PDB file of C-alpha atoms in Angstrom:
ATOM      1  CA  MET Y  17     -15.857  53.487  29.421  1.00  0.00           C
ATOM      2  CA  TRP Y  18     -17.837  51.230  27.027  1.00  0.00           C
ATOM      3  CA  SER Y  19     -14.702  50.664  25.085  1.00  0.00           C
ATOM      4  CA  THR Y  20     -12.772  49.864  28.177  1.00  0.00           C
ATOM      5  CA  GLN Y  21     -15.452  47.143  29.153  1.00  0.00           C
ATOM      6  CA  ASN Y  22     -15.252  45.849  25.493  1.00  0.00           C
ATOM      7  CA  THR Y  23     -11.417  45.573  25.827  1.00  0.00           C
ATOM      8  CA  ASN Y  24     -11.625  43.667  29.037  1.00  0.00           C
ATOM      9  CA  ARG Y  25     -14.323  41.335  27.397  1.00  0.00           C
ATOM     10  CA  GLU Y  26     -11.930  40.630  24.590  1.00  0.00           C
ATOM     11  CA  ASN Y  27      -9.071  39.831  27.039  1.00  0.00           C
ATOM     12  CA  LEU Y  28     -11.314  37.531  28.885  1.00  0.00           C
ATOM     13  CA  LEU Y  29     -12.455  35.731  25.679  1.00  0.00           C
ATOM     14  CA  PHE Y  30      -9.168  35.726  23.819  1.00  0.00           C
ATOM     15  CA  ASN Y  31      -6.449  35.548  26.575  1.00  0.00           C
ATOM     16  CA  GLY Y  32      -8.347  33.371  29.095  1.00  0.00           C
ATOM     17  CA  ALA Y  33      -7.403  35.756  31.985  1.00  0.00           C
ATOM     18  CA  SER Y  34      -8.619  38.964  33.481  1.00  0.00           C
ATOM     19  CA  ASN Y  35      -5.328  40.588  33.708  1.00  0.00           C
ATOM     20  CA  SER Y  36      -4.117  43.988  32.158  1.00  0.00           C
ATOM     21  CA  THR Y  37      -1.227  42.699  30.299  1.00  0.00           C
ATOM     22  CA  GLY Y  38      -2.720  39.489  28.888  1.00  0.00           C
ATOM     23  CA  ASN Y  39       0.522  37.509  29.160  1.00  0.00           C
ATOM     24  CA  LYS Y  40      -0.958  34.888  31.523  1.00  0.00           C
ATOM     25  CA  GLY Y  41      -3.650  33.996  28.899  1.00  0.00           C
ATOM     26  CA  GLU Y  42      -1.078  33.620  26.249  1.00  0.00           C
ATOM     27  CA  THR Y  43       1.087  31.239  28.444  1.00  0.00           C
ATOM     28  CA  ARG Y  44      -1.974  29.183  29.197  1.00  0.00           C
ATOM     29  CA  PHE Y  45      -2.473  29.045  25.489  1.00  0.00           C
ATOM     30  CA  LYS Y  46       0.992  27.886  24.837  1.00  0.00           C
ATOM     31  CA  ASN Y  47       0.824  25.305  27.574  1.00  0.00           C
ATOM     32  CA  ASP Y  48      -2.440  24.041  26.080  1.00  0.00           C
ATOM     33  CA  LYS Y  49      -0.603  23.815  22.736  1.00  0.00           C
ATOM     34  CA  SER Y  50       2.542  22.105  24.183  1.00  0.00           C
ATOM     35  CA  SER Y  51       0.397  19.735  26.248  1.00  0.00           C
ATOM     36  CA  SER Y  52      -1.368  18.905  22.917  1.00  0.00           C
ATOM     37  CA  LEU Y  53       1.801  18.264  21.235  1.00  0.00           C
ATOM     38  CA  LEU Y  54       2.831  16.144  24.204  1.00  0.00           C
ATOM     39  CA  THR Y  55      -0.320  14.270  23.758  1.00  0.00           C
ATOM     40  CA  GLN Y  56       0.348  13.939  20.169  1.00  0.00           C
ATOM     41  CA  ARG Y  57       3.723  12.586  20.929  1.00  0.00           C
ATOM     42  CA  GLU Y  58       2.263  10.044  23.316  1.00  0.00           C
ATOM     43  CA  ILE Y  59      -0.228   8.946  20.713  1.00  0.00           C
ATOM     44  CA  GLU Y  60       2.635   8.467  18.168  1.00  0.00           C
ATOM     45  CA  ALA Y  61       4.659   6.723  20.682  1.00  0.00           C
ATOM     46  CA  SER Y  62       1.766   4.469  21.795  1.00  0.00           C
ATOM     47  CA  THR Y  63       0.987   3.805  17.858  1.00  0.00           C
ATOM     48  CA  ALA Y  64       4.700   2.989  17.397  1.00  0.00           C
ATOM     49  CA  ARG Y  65       4.656   0.469  20.380  1.00  0.00           C
ATOM     50  CA  THR Y  66       1.475  -1.044  18.709  1.00  0.00           C
ATOM     51  CA  TYR Y  67       3.082  -1.393  15.380  1.00  0.00           C
ATOM     52  CA  GLU Y  68       6.265  -2.904  17.066  1.00  0.00           C
ATOM     53  CA  GLN Y  69       4.031  -5.460  19.047  1.00  0.00           C
ATOM     54  CA  GLN Y  70       2.316  -6.266  15.802  1.00  0.00           C
ATOM     55  CA  ASN Y  71       5.519  -6.744  14.015  1.00  0.00           C
ATOM     56  CA  ASP Y  72       7.021  -8.952  16.793  1.00  0.00           C
ATOM     57  CA  SER Y  73       3.797 -11.134  16.755  1.00  0.00           C
ATOM     58  CA  SER Y  74       4.137 -11.434  13.096  1.00  0.00           C
ATOM     59  CA  LEU Y  75       7.673 -12.303  13.266  1.00  0.00           C
ATOM     60  CA  GLU Y  76       6.837 -15.141  15.726  1.00  0.00           C
ATOM     61  CA  GLU Y  77       4.045 -16.430  13.662  1.00  0.00           C
ATOM     62  CA  LEU Y  78       6.375 -16.453  10.529  1.00  0.00           C
ATOM     63  CA  SER Y  79       9.134 -18.108  12.569  1.00  0.00           C
ATOM     64  CA  SER Y  80       6.941 -20.856  13.723  1.00  0.00           C
ATOM     65  CA  LYS Y  81       5.691 -21.434  10.179  1.00  0.00           C
ATOM     66  CA  LEU Y  82       9.014 -21.333   8.712  1.00  0.00           C
ATOM     67  CA  SER Y  83      10.225 -24.061  11.531  1.00  0.00           C
ATOM     68  CA  VAL Y  84       7.394 -26.149  10.362  1.00  0.00           C
ATOM     69  CA  LEU Y  85       8.270 -25.749   6.785  1.00  0.00           C
ATOM     70  CA  HIS Y  86      11.956 -26.677   7.532  1.00  0.00           C
ATOM     71  CA  LYS Y  87      10.805 -29.840   9.232  1.00  0.00           C
ATOM     72  CA  ILE Y  88       8.645 -30.812   6.246  1.00  0.00           C
ATOM     73  CA  ASN Y  89      11.475 -30.176   3.973  1.00  0.00           C
ATOM     74  CA  VAL Y  90      13.815 -32.318   6.212  1.00  0.00           C
ATOM     75  CA  GLU Y  91      11.391 -35.078   6.138  1.00  0.00           C
ATOM     76  CA  ILE Y  92      10.900 -34.708   2.456  1.00  0.00           C
ATOM     77  CA  TYR Y  93      14.616 -34.951   1.917  1.00  0.00           C
ATOM     78  CA  ASP Y  94      14.687 -38.185   4.220  1.00  0.00           C
ATOM     79  CA  GLU Y  95      12.079 -39.826   2.190  1.00  0.00           C
ATOM     80  CA  VAL Y  96      13.643 -39.083  -1.146  1.00  0.00           C
ATOM     81  CA  ASN Y  97      17.058 -40.438   0.044  1.00  0.00           C
ATOM     82  CA  ASN Y  98      15.160 -43.564   1.331  1.00  0.00           C
ATOM     83  CA  GLN Y  99      13.471 -44.096  -2.056  1.00  0.00           C
ATOM     84  CA  VAL Y 100      16.718 -43.507  -3.865  1.00  0.00           C
ATOM     85  CA  ASN Y 101      18.376 -46.149  -1.745  1.00  0.00           C
ATOM     86  CA  LEU Y 102      15.460 -48.517  -2.409  1.00  0.00           C
ATOM     87  CA  ILE Y 103      15.626 -47.972  -6.155  1.00  0.00           C
ATOM     88  CA  ASP Y 104      19.320 -48.600  -6.208  1.00  0.00           C
ATOM     89  CA  GLU Y 105      18.795 -51.913  -4.078  1.00  0.00           C
ATOM     90  CA  THR Y 106      16.135 -52.982  -6.406  1.00  0.00           C
ATOM     91  CA  GLY Y 107      18.340 -52.135  -9.537  1.00  0.00           C
ATOM     92  CA  ILE Y 108      21.070 -54.319  -7.960  1.00  0.00           C
ATOM     93  CA  SER Y 109      18.477 -57.185  -7.225  1.00  0.00           C
ATOM     94  CA  TYR Y 110      17.261 -57.182 -10.807  1.00  0.00           C
ATOM     95  CA  THR Y 111      20.876 -57.218 -11.951  1.00  0.00           C
ATOM     96  CA  SER Y 112      21.775 -60.251  -9.819  1.00  0.00           C
ATOM     97  CA  LEU Y 113      18.338 -61.762 -10.998  1.00  0.00           C
ATOM     98  CA  LYS Y 114      19.427 -61.313 -14.690  1.00  0.00           C
ATOM     99  CA  GLY Y 115      22.856 -62.917 -14.023  1.00  0.00           C
ATOM    100  CA  THR Y 116      20.837 -65.817 -12.393  1.00  0.00           C
ATOM    101  CA  LEU Y 117      18.429 -66.223 -15.268  1.00  0.00           C
ATOM    102  CA  THR Y 118      21.156 -65.923 -18.057  1.00  0.00           C
ATOM    103  CA  SER Y 119      23.082 -68.770 -16.119  1.00  0.00           C
ATOM    104  CA  THR Y 120      19.910 -70.906 -15.892  1.00  0.00           C
ATOM    105  CA  VAL Y 121      18.842 -70.374 -19.594  1.00  0.00           C
ATOM    106  CA  GLY Y 122      22.442 -71.314 -20.574  1.00  0.00           C
ATOM    107  CA  ARG Y 123      22.306 -74.463 -18.640  1.00  0.00           C
ATOM    108  CA  MET Y 124      18.742 -75.192 -20.184  1.00  0.00           C
ATOM    109  CA  ARG Y 125      20.043 -74.838 -23.784  1.00  0.00           C
ATOM    110  CA  ASN Y 126      23.097 -76.885 -22.952  1.00  0.00           C
ATOM    111  CA  MET Y 127      20.841 -79.658 -21.488  1.00  0.00           C
ATOM    112  CA  THR Y 128      18.435 -79.656 -24.660  1.00  0.00           C
ATOM    113  CA  SER Y 129      21.183 -79.514 -27.019  1.00  0.00           C
ATOM    114  CA  ILE Y 130      22.345 -83.211 -25.864  1.00  0.00           C
ATOM    115  CA  ARG Y 131      19.830 -85.464 -27.573  1.00  0.00           C
ATOM    116  CA  HIS Y 132      20.475 -88.558 -25.531  1.00  0.00           C
ATOM    117  CA  LYS Y 133      20.115 -86.752 -22.215  1.00  0.00           C
ATOM    118  CA  ARG Y 134      16.776 -85.238 -22.629  1.00  0.00           C
ATOM    119  CA  TYR Y 135      14.674 -85.928 -19.515  1.00  0.00           C
ATOM    120  CA  LEU Y 136      12.200 -83.185 -19.798  1.00  0.00           C
TER     121      LEU Y 136
END
């Protein structure tokens, strides 16, 4: 009798139910295990969603920074082109000035070379 009571207590402790076969307790244990697996899967899915949201947020931030960088690059390109055009125009102006000064110096030499027409 004592061993029968001990067996019943063991069944209650380890199987979680008080039936003679013990199958119901094993089923409950399996259900708890599968529910914990389901919970683990839900946690993993939630974690994956969180990572995906963080990635999307990072991509949006990176995209906006890249857009700003592109605008700055375009502005630098435009400014460099304007500076190149200004330098070209300045070079053309200096070339024209050189021609005018050369002509003026030539006329001054011509005028100073004639002695009787020195009115300086």
